mmCIF file of C-alpha atoms in Angstrom:
data_model
loop_
_atom_site.group_PDB
_atom_site.id
_atom_site.type_symbol
_atom_site.label_atom_id
_atom_site.label_comp_id
_atom_site.label_asym_id
_atom_site.label_seq_id
_atom_site.Cartn_x
_atom_site.Cartn_y
_atom_site.Cartn_z
ATOM 1 C CA SER A 991 33.213 19.582 2.863
ATOM 2 C CA ASP A 992 30.042 19.386 0.403
ATOM 3 C CA SER A 993 31.448 17.605 -2.222
ATOM 4 C CA GLU A 994 33.113 14.966 0.492
ATOM 5 C CA SER A 995 29.384 15.095 1.944
ATOM 6 C CA GLY A 996 28.460 13.867 -1.613
ATOM 7 C CA ALA A 997 30.591 11.366 -2.346
ATOM 8 C CA GLU A 998 29.815 9.634 1.400
ATOM 9 C CA SER A 999 26.143 8.985 0.043
ATOM 10 C CA GLY A 1000 26.914 6.955 -2.663
ATOM 11 C CA ALA A 1001 25.782 9.666 -5.309
ATOM 12 C CA THR A 1002 27.587 9.507 -9.048
ATOM 13 C CA VAL A 1003 27.906 12.459 -11.490
ATOM 14 C CA SER A 1004 27.401 11.507 -14.402
ATOM 15 C CA PRO A 1005 30.424 12.875 -16.899
ATOM 16 C CA ASP A 1006 28.845 15.584 -19.030
ATOM 17 C CA ALA A 1007 28.506 17.317 -15.430
ATOM 18 C CA GLN A 1008 31.673 16.699 -14.031
ATOM 19 C CA SER A 1009 33.503 19.516 -14.499
ATOM 20 C CA SER A 1010 30.136 22.145 -13.781
ATOM 21 C CA VAL A 1011 30.067 20.014 -10.559
ATOM 22 C CA SER A 1012 33.525 20.604 -9.819
ATOM 23 C CA ARG A 1013 33.029 24.139 -9.684
ATOM 24 C CA THR A 1014 29.762 24.428 -7.271
ATOM 25 C CA SER A 1015 30.793 21.683 -5.287
ATOM 26 C CA ILE A 1016 27.217 20.360 -5.585
ATOM 27 C CA SER A 1017 25.660 17.378 -3.526
ATOM 28 C CA VAL A 1018 22.773 15.460 -2.976
ATOM 29 C CA SER A 1019 22.526 12.999 -0.721
ATOM 30 C CA LEU A 1020 18.912 10.317 0.099
ATOM 31 C CA VAL A 1021 17.270 10.938 3.478
ATOM 32 C CA GLU A 1022 15.990 7.745 3.966
ATOM 33 C CA GLU A 1023 19.675 6.251 3.089
ATOM 34 C CA GLU A 1024 19.692 2.969 5.186
ATOM 35 C CA MET A 1025 16.587 2.353 4.231
ATOM 36 C CA TRP A 1026 17.550 2.277 0.277
ATOM 37 C CA GLU A 1027 20.821 0.402 1.044
ATOM 38 C CA ALA A 1028 18.582 -2.320 2.889
ATOM 39 C CA PHE A 1029 16.370 -3.134 0.334
ATOM 40 C CA GLY A 1030 19.216 -2.952 -2.103
ATOM 41 C CA VAL A 1031 20.988 -5.691 -0.395
ATOM 42 C CA VAL A 1032 18.351 -8.218 -0.538
ATOM 43 C CA GLY A 1033 17.074 -7.435 -4.243
ATOM 44 C CA ASN A 1034 14.800 -4.230 -4.153
ATOM 45 C CA GLU A 1035 11.723 -4.230 -6.662
ATOM 46 C CA MET A 1036 9.419 -1.375 -7.016
ATOM 47 C CA ILE A 1037 5.090 -2.350 -8.440
ATOM 48 C CA VAL A 1038 4.225 -0.896 -11.059
ATOM 49 C CA THR A 1039 0.195 -0.433 -12.240
ATOM 50 C CA LYS A 1040 -2.044 1.082 -14.993
ATOM 51 C CA PRO A 1041 -2.965 3.884 -12.911
ATOM 52 C CA GLY A 1042 0.912 4.199 -11.093
ATOM 53 C CA ARG A 1043 2.180 3.384 -8.287
ATOM 54 C CA ARG A 1044 3.508 6.116 -5.514
ATOM 55 C CA PHE A 1045 7.762 4.998 -4.691
ATOM 56 C CA PHE A 1046 8.531 3.550 -1.478
ATOM 57 C CA PRO A 1047 10.750 4.231 0.464
ATOM 58 C CA ALA A 1048 9.765 7.686 -0.754
ATOM 59 C CA ILE A 1049 12.582 9.645 -2.538
ATOM 60 C CA LEU A 1050 13.691 12.641 0.006
ATOM 61 C CA VAL A 1051 16.667 13.857 -1.119
ATOM 62 C CA ASN A 1052 18.972 17.124 0.429
ATOM 63 C CA ILE A 1053 20.968 18.647 -1.938
ATOM 64 C CA ARG A 1054 24.383 20.989 -0.905
ATOM 65 C CA GLY A 1055 26.359 23.412 -2.922
ATOM 66 C CA LEU A 1056 23.864 25.832 -4.736
ATOM 67 C CA ASP A 1057 24.363 29.541 -5.261
ATOM 68 C CA PRO A 1058 21.252 30.771 -3.234
ATOM 69 C CA GLN A 1059 20.575 33.344 -5.057
ATOM 70 C CA THR A 1060 20.274 31.677 -8.921
ATOM 71 C CA GLN A 1061 17.527 29.892 -10.298
ATOM 72 C CA TYR A 1062 17.735 26.311 -10.853
ATOM 73 C CA SER A 1063 15.206 23.837 -12.054
ATOM 74 C CA ILE A 1064 15.438 20.306 -10.474
ATOM 75 C CA SER A 1065 14.014 16.839 -11.865
ATOM 76 C CA LEU A 1066 13.651 13.392 -10.797
ATOM 77 C CA LYS A 1067 14.828 11.522 -13.600
ATOM 78 C CA VAL A 1068 14.358 7.084 -13.456
ATOM 79 C CA ALA A 1069 17.179 6.091 -15.664
ATOM 80 C CA SER A 1070 17.521 2.712 -16.943
ATOM 81 C CA ALA A 1071 20.670 0.861 -15.019
ATOM 82 C CA ASP A 1072 21.468 -1.452 -17.857
ATOM 83 C CA ARG A 1073 20.404 -2.589 -21.048
ATOM 84 C CA PHE A 1074 19.276 -6.183 -20.251
ATOM 85 C CA ARG A 1075 16.086 -7.703 -19.429
ATOM 86 C CA TYR A 1076 16.061 -9.853 -16.289
ATOM 87 C CA LYS A 1077 13.915 -12.604 -14.591
ATOM 88 C CA PHE A 1078 13.484 -14.009 -11.002
ATOM 89 C CA LEU A 1079 15.634 -17.763 -10.978
ATOM 90 C CA ASN A 1080 16.714 -19.177 -7.102
ATOM 91 C CA GLY A 1081 15.824 -16.081 -5.068
ATOM 92 C CA GLN A 1082 17.168 -14.027 -6.794
ATOM 93 C CA TRP A 1083 17.519 -11.665 -10.136
ATOM 94 C CA VAL A 1084 19.750 -12.012 -13.016
ATOM 95 C CA PRO A 1085 19.685 -10.914 -16.395
ATOM 96 C CA ILE A 1086 18.596 -13.015 -19.467
ATOM 97 C CA GLY A 1087 19.519 -11.159 -22.471
ATOM 98 C CA GLU A 1088 19.826 -8.165 -23.932
ATOM 99 C CA SER A 1089 16.182 -5.920 -23.704
ATOM 100 C CA GLU A 1090 14.965 -5.310 -27.616
ATOM 101 C CA ILE A 1091 12.663 -2.339 -25.704
ATOM 102 C CA LEU A 1092 13.511 1.041 -26.585
ATOM 103 C CA GLN A 1093 13.164 3.313 -23.576
ATOM 104 C CA ASN A 1094 11.668 6.705 -23.928
ATOM 105 C CA PRO A 1095 13.699 8.993 -21.934
ATOM 106 C CA SER A 1096 10.836 11.917 -22.070
ATOM 107 C CA ARG A 1097 8.374 9.569 -20.165
ATOM 108 C CA GLN A 1098 11.426 8.841 -17.444
ATOM 109 C CA ILE A 1099 11.432 12.494 -15.788
ATOM 110 C CA PHE A 1100 9.446 14.392 -13.335
ATOM 111 C CA LEU A 1101 10.113 18.640 -12.733
ATOM 112 C CA HIS A 1102 9.552 18.814 -9.263
ATOM 113 C CA PRO A 1103 6.315 21.539 -9.227
ATOM 114 C CA ASN A 1104 8.768 24.279 -7.172
ATOM 115 C CA SER A 1105 10.603 24.956 -9.948
ATOM 116 C CA PRO A 1106 12.370 27.049 -10.883
ATOM 117 C CA SER A 1107 13.045 28.641 -7.289
ATOM 118 C CA PRO A 1108 16.010 29.886 -5.629
ATOM 119 C CA GLY A 1109 19.198 28.045 -4.695
ATOM 120 C CA ARG A 1110 18.770 28.988 -0.719
ATOM 121 C CA LEU A 1111 15.139 27.096 -0.651
ATOM 122 C CA TRP A 1112 16.037 24.317 -2.016
ATOM 123 C CA MET A 1113 19.020 23.959 0.450
ATOM 124 C CA MET A 1114 16.444 25.210 3.061
ATOM 125 C CA LYS A 1115 14.736 21.413 3.952
ATOM 126 C CA PRO A 1116 14.478 17.766 2.044
ATOM 127 C CA ILE A 1117 13.318 17.998 -1.380
ATOM 128 C CA SER A 1118 10.119 15.771 -2.266
ATOM 129 C CA PHE A 1119 9.009 13.235 -4.890
ATOM 130 C CA LYS A 1120 6.924 11.451 -2.496
ATOM 131 C CA SER A 1121 3.970 12.217 -5.603
ATOM 132 C CA VAL A 1122 5.634 10.421 -8.255
ATOM 133 C CA LYS A 1123 4.198 7.444 -9.409
ATOM 134 C CA ILE A 1124 5.569 4.974 -11.998
ATOM 135 C CA THR A 1125 3.402 2.873 -14.124
ATOM 136 C CA HIS A 1126 3.793 0.485 -17.518
ATOM 137 C CA ASN A 1127 0.820 1.515 -18.709
ATOM 138 C CA SER A 1128 2.056 3.636 -22.049
ATOM 139 C CA SER A 1129 -1.388 5.578 -22.349
ATOM 140 C CA SER A 1130 -1.486 6.997 -18.286
ATOM 141 C CA LYS A 1131 -1.711 10.132 -18.039
ATOM 142 C CA HIS A 1132 -0.923 12.812 -15.471
ATOM 143 C CA GLY A 1133 2.468 12.900 -15.656
ATOM 144 C CA ASN A 1134 3.115 9.264 -14.944
ATOM 145 C CA ILE A 1135 6.739 8.035 -15.590
ATOM 146 C CA LEU A 1136 6.516 5.225 -17.935
ATOM 147 C CA LEU A 1137 8.647 1.795 -17.027
ATOM 148 C CA HIS A 1138 8.708 -1.670 -18.755
ATOM 149 C CA THR A 1139 8.502 -4.914 -16.213
ATOM 150 C CA MET A 1140 11.062 -6.998 -15.253
ATOM 151 C CA HIS A 1141 14.136 -3.800 -16.538
ATOM 152 C CA LYS A 1142 16.247 -2.179 -13.836
ATOM 153 C CA TYR A 1143 16.511 1.303 -13.259
ATOM 154 C CA MET A 1144 17.922 3.931 -10.977
ATOM 155 C CA LEU A 1145 17.347 7.177 -9.609
ATOM 156 C CA GLU A 1146 18.898 10.505 -11.187
ATOM 157 C CA ILE A 1147 18.362 14.062 -10.079
ATOM 158 C CA VAL A 1148 18.955 16.505 -12.995
ATOM 159 C CA ILE A 1149 19.539 20.111 -11.580
ATOM 160 C CA GLU A 1150 19.404 22.874 -14.219
ATOM 161 C CA GLY A 1151 20.491 26.217 -13.863
ATOM 162 C CA VAL A 1152 24.264 25.583 -14.149
ATOM 163 C CA GLU A 1153 26.205 26.461 -17.260
ATOM 164 C CA GLN A 1154 25.564 22.650 -18.300
ATOM 165 C CA PRO A 1155 22.816 20.547 -16.149
ATOM 166 C CA VAL A 1156 24.189 18.749 -13.458
ATOM 167 C CA LYS A 1157 23.398 14.679 -13.775
ATOM 168 C CA ILE A 1158 23.695 12.746 -9.971
ATOM 169 C CA ARG A 1159 23.135 9.413 -10.169
ATOM 170 C CA LEU A 1160 21.487 7.161 -6.591
ATOM 171 C CA PRO A 1161 23.324 3.706 -6.960
ATOM 172 C CA GLN A 1162 21.439 2.576 -3.790
ATOM 173 C CA THR A 1163 18.693 3.410 -5.735
ATOM 174 C CA SER A 1164 18.766 0.878 -8.105
ATOM 175 C CA PHE A 1165 15.057 -1.444 -8.412
ATOM 176 C CA ILE A 1166 13.492 -3.960 -11.218
ATOM 177 C CA ALA A 1167 10.008 -2.689 -12.249
ATOM 178 C CA VAL A 1168 7.519 -5.543 -11.329
ATOM 179 C CA THR A 1169 3.889 -6.172 -11.411
ATOM 180 C CA SER A 1170 4.207 -7.677 -8.083
ATOM 181 C CA TYR A 1171 6.607 -8.379 -5.221
ATOM 182 C CA GLN A 1172 8.711 -11.930 -6.525
ATOM 183 C CA ASN A 1173 11.091 -12.006 -3.815
ATOM 184 C CA THR A 1174 9.224 -12.690 -0.121
ATOM 185 C CA ARG A 1175 12.539 -11.510 1.954
ATOM 186 C CA LEU A 1176 11.980 -7.798 0.247
ATOM 187 C CA THR A 1177 7.823 -8.179 0.572
ATOM 188 C CA GLN A 1178 8.533 -9.010 4.800
ATOM 189 C CA LEU A 1179 11.164 -6.274 4.577
ATOM 190 C CA LYS A 1180 8.860 -3.628 3.010
ATOM 191 C CA ILE A 1181 5.888 -4.449 5.402
ATOM 192 C CA GLU A 1182 8.179 -3.855 8.470
ATOM 193 C CA ASN A 1183 8.891 -0.437 7.134
ATOM 194 C CA ASN A 1184 6.024 0.871 5.750
ATOM 195 C CA PRO A 1185 3.617 2.999 8.095
ATOM 196 C CA PHE A 1186 0.805 2.105 5.287
ATOM 197 C CA ALA A 1187 0.831 -1.650 5.724
ATOM 198 C CA LYS A 1188 -0.229 -1.935 9.445
ATOM 199 C CA GLY A 1189 -2.720 -3.842 7.774
ATOM 200 C CA PHE A 1190 -0.485 -6.940 6.891
ATOM 201 C CA ARG A 1191 1.619 -6.726 10.609
ATOM 202 C CA ASP A 1192 -1.269 -7.358 11.735
ATOM 203 C CA LYS A 1193 -2.949 -10.184 10.072
ATOM 204 C CA GLU A 1194 -1.513 -12.401 12.084
ATOM 205 C CA ASN A 1195 -3.009 -11.586 15.504
ATOM 206 C CA THR A 1196 -6.767 -11.319 12.935
ATOM 207 C CA PRO A 1197 -8.983 -13.881 13.376
ATOM 208 C CA TYR A 1198 -11.001 -14.549 9.933
ATOM 209 C CA TYR A 1199 -13.531 -16.817 9.132
ATOM 210 C CA PHE A 1200 -14.014 -19.436 6.108
ATOM 211 C CA PRO A 1201 -17.481 -20.611 4.433
ATOM 212 C CA SER A 1202 -16.251 -24.389 6.425
ATOM 213 C CA GLN A 1203 -16.281 -22.405 9.908
ATOM 214 C CA THR A 1204 -19.722 -20.940 11.420
ATOM 215 C CA PRO A 1205 -18.618 -17.235 12.777
ATOM 216 C CA PRO A 1206 -19.491 -16.984 16.513
ATOM 217 C CA LEU A 1207 -22.893 -16.349 17.407
ATOM 218 C CA PRO A 1208 -24.726 -12.770 19.112
ATOM 219 C CA PRO A 1209 -25.304 -12.740 22.621
ATOM 220 C CA LEU A 1210 -28.752 -14.263 23.354
ATOM 221 C CA LEU A 1211 -31.935 -12.349 25.065
ATOM 222 C CA SER A 1212 -31.213 -14.873 27.889
ATOM 223 C CA ASN A 1213 -28.967 -16.526 30.288
ATOM 224 C CA ARG A 1214 -30.494 -19.916 28.639
ATOM 225 C CA PRO A 1215 -30.322 -20.825 25.350
ATOM 226 C CA LEU A 1216 -33.468 -20.395 23.323
ATOM 227 C CA TRP A 1217 -33.665 -23.797 21.596
ATOM 228 C CA GLN A 1218 -33.448 -24.966 25.637
ATOM 229 C CA MET A 1219 -37.195 -23.145 26.008
ATOM 230 C CA PRO A 1220 -39.570 -26.097 25.724
ATOM 231 C CA HIS A 1221 -42.453 -23.684 26.945
ATOM 232 C CA LEU A 1222 -41.022 -20.991 24.722
ATOM 233 C CA THR A 1223 -42.831 -19.728 21.770
ATOM 234 C CA TYR A 1224 -43.431 -18.173 18.705
ATOM 235 C CA PRO A 1225 -46.012 -15.144 17.570
ATOM 236 C CA VAL A 1226 -48.460 -15.815 14.922
ATOM 237 C CA PRO A 1227 -50.185 -12.661 13.753
ATOM 238 C CA GLY A 1228 -54.079 -12.907 13.793
ATOM 239 C CA SER A 1229 -54.319 -15.953 16.112
ATOM 240 C CA PRO A 1230 -56.287 -15.544 19.341
ATOM 241 C CA PRO A 1231 -54.895 -14.085 22.948
ATOM 242 C CA SER A 1232 -52.186 -17.199 24.312
ATOM 243 C CA THR A 1233 -52.128 -17.623 27.506
ATOM 244 C CA THR A 1234 -48.317 -18.344 27.741
ATOM 245 C CA SER A 1235 -47.270 -14.359 26.601
ATOM 246 C CA ASP A 1236 -46.521 -13.863 30.351
ATOM 247 C CA GLU A 1237 -44.567 -16.419 30.738
ATOM 248 C CA CYS A 1238 -42.752 -16.212 27.090
ATOM 249 C CA GLN A 1239 -42.077 -12.504 27.899
ATOM 250 C CA ARG A 1240 -40.722 -13.626 31.512
ATOM 251 C CA ASP A 1241 -37.831 -16.675 30.263
ATOM 252 C CA SER A 1242 -37.015 -14.272 26.983
ATOM 253 C CA GLY A 1243 -37.101 -11.044 27.363
ATOM 254 C CA LEU A 1244 -39.681 -10.589 25.125
ATOM 255 C CA ARG A 1245 -42.825 -8.087 25.074
ATOM 256 C CA VAL A 1246 -45.601 -9.177 23.532
ATOM 257 C CA PRO A 1247 -48.372 -7.053 22.571
ATOM 258 C CA THR A 1248 -51.143 -7.644 24.919
ATOM 259 C CA SER A 1249 -53.356 -4.726 22.909
ATOM 260 C CA GLY A 1250 -55.735 -5.813 19.335
ATOM 261 C CA SER A 1251 -54.652 -8.851 17.778
ATOM 262 C CA SER A 1252 -52.887 -10.236 20.191
ATOM 263 C CA PRO A 1253 -50.771 -13.835 18.637
ATOM 264 C CA THR A 1254 -51.174 -17.162 19.349
ATOM 265 C CA HIS A 1255 -47.726 -19.402 19.943
ATOM 266 C CA LEU A 1256 -46.939 -22.316 18.634
ATOM 267 C CA PRO A 1257 -43.985 -24.519 19.858
ATOM 268 C CA LEU A 1258 -40.542 -24.119 19.140
ATOM 269 C CA GLN A 1259 -38.812 -26.883 17.617
ATOM 270 C CA PRO A 1260 -34.964 -27.353 17.820
ATOM 271 C CA HIS A 1261 -32.851 -26.223 14.834
ATOM 272 C CA PRO A 1262 -29.289 -27.433 14.137
ATOM 273 C CA LEU A 1263 -28.771 -23.871 12.705
ATOM 274 C CA GLY A 1264 -28.979 -22.434 15.970
ATOM 275 C CA PRO A 1265 -31.028 -19.774 17.542
ATOM 276 C CA PRO A 1266 -34.313 -19.276 16.751
ATOM 277 C CA TYR A 1267 -34.197 -15.449 15.416
ATOM 278 C CA LEU A 1268 -31.905 -17.842 12.147
ATOM 279 C CA LEU A 1269 -34.998 -19.081 10.826
ATOM 280 C CA PRO A 1270 -36.896 -16.600 8.369
ATOM 281 C CA HIS A 1271 -40.140 -19.049 8.489
ATOM 282 C CA TYR A 1272 -41.125 -17.619 11.793
ATOM 283 C CA PRO A 1273 -41.987 -13.676 11.500
ATOM 284 C CA PHE A 1274 -41.596 -12.024 15.207
ATOM 285 C CA THR A 1275 -44.158 -9.690 15.422
ATOM 286 C CA GLY A 1276 -42.898 -7.912 19.161
ATOM 287 C CA SER A 1277 -40.576 -5.509 20.137
ATOM 288 C CA LEU A 1278 -37.477 -5.286 22.181
#
């Protein structure tokens, strides 16, 4: 039955909604329940930022047991899981005392933009709260949910449209709000499962160059390195024609101008930094 599916999903109903749920058999289940449970085993964390950060895993829920014709409004509430403040010690989150911060419930709820809608539409497909963002900035606008770092929270689905609002908590969604991940096991787990973290997964196979290293050089114009050509010279604008221009063109592939004021070529000196095109004090006036 629908009520049994709600129990299997791990959803719990708050005391003030017990009678309403028993009459309507409303149940809520997470679409990505296995992923949420995997994160919960290692200790889930959610990053909050000033402009707001989306949840991962994404919040997708299925609701069953609604009356197809009744209009319902559905909200997501990020409720405090307890009254403690937490700290990450020895690889795990531990409570370090009661919190002195007063939570603002009105800033911790998000009304789905399709509200109100008939029950048949809500039950037609998973309900998405992917656009919800969480922040720790009290001045944040745009409907972001306000949380406090180092506190534990839990997701709750609020359904209005029955005699009393139905509030169904999802225990497997509990998490600690942080500004950066503290648990390395959780960090790796999120990278492996987040489709937008491909850059992090490919990091080990990406070549990086640091200031102390020399980056790879581009291919040369000749099979022989230019600094090994003692006869090769650089053009100097405004000088008489040179007798070595043909030889220069043949060995290096450079076409030296032959009309007008042709340049003279100065002997090229080897340079430890690499090919001549890295030396700014010899301007090149030819063409490629």
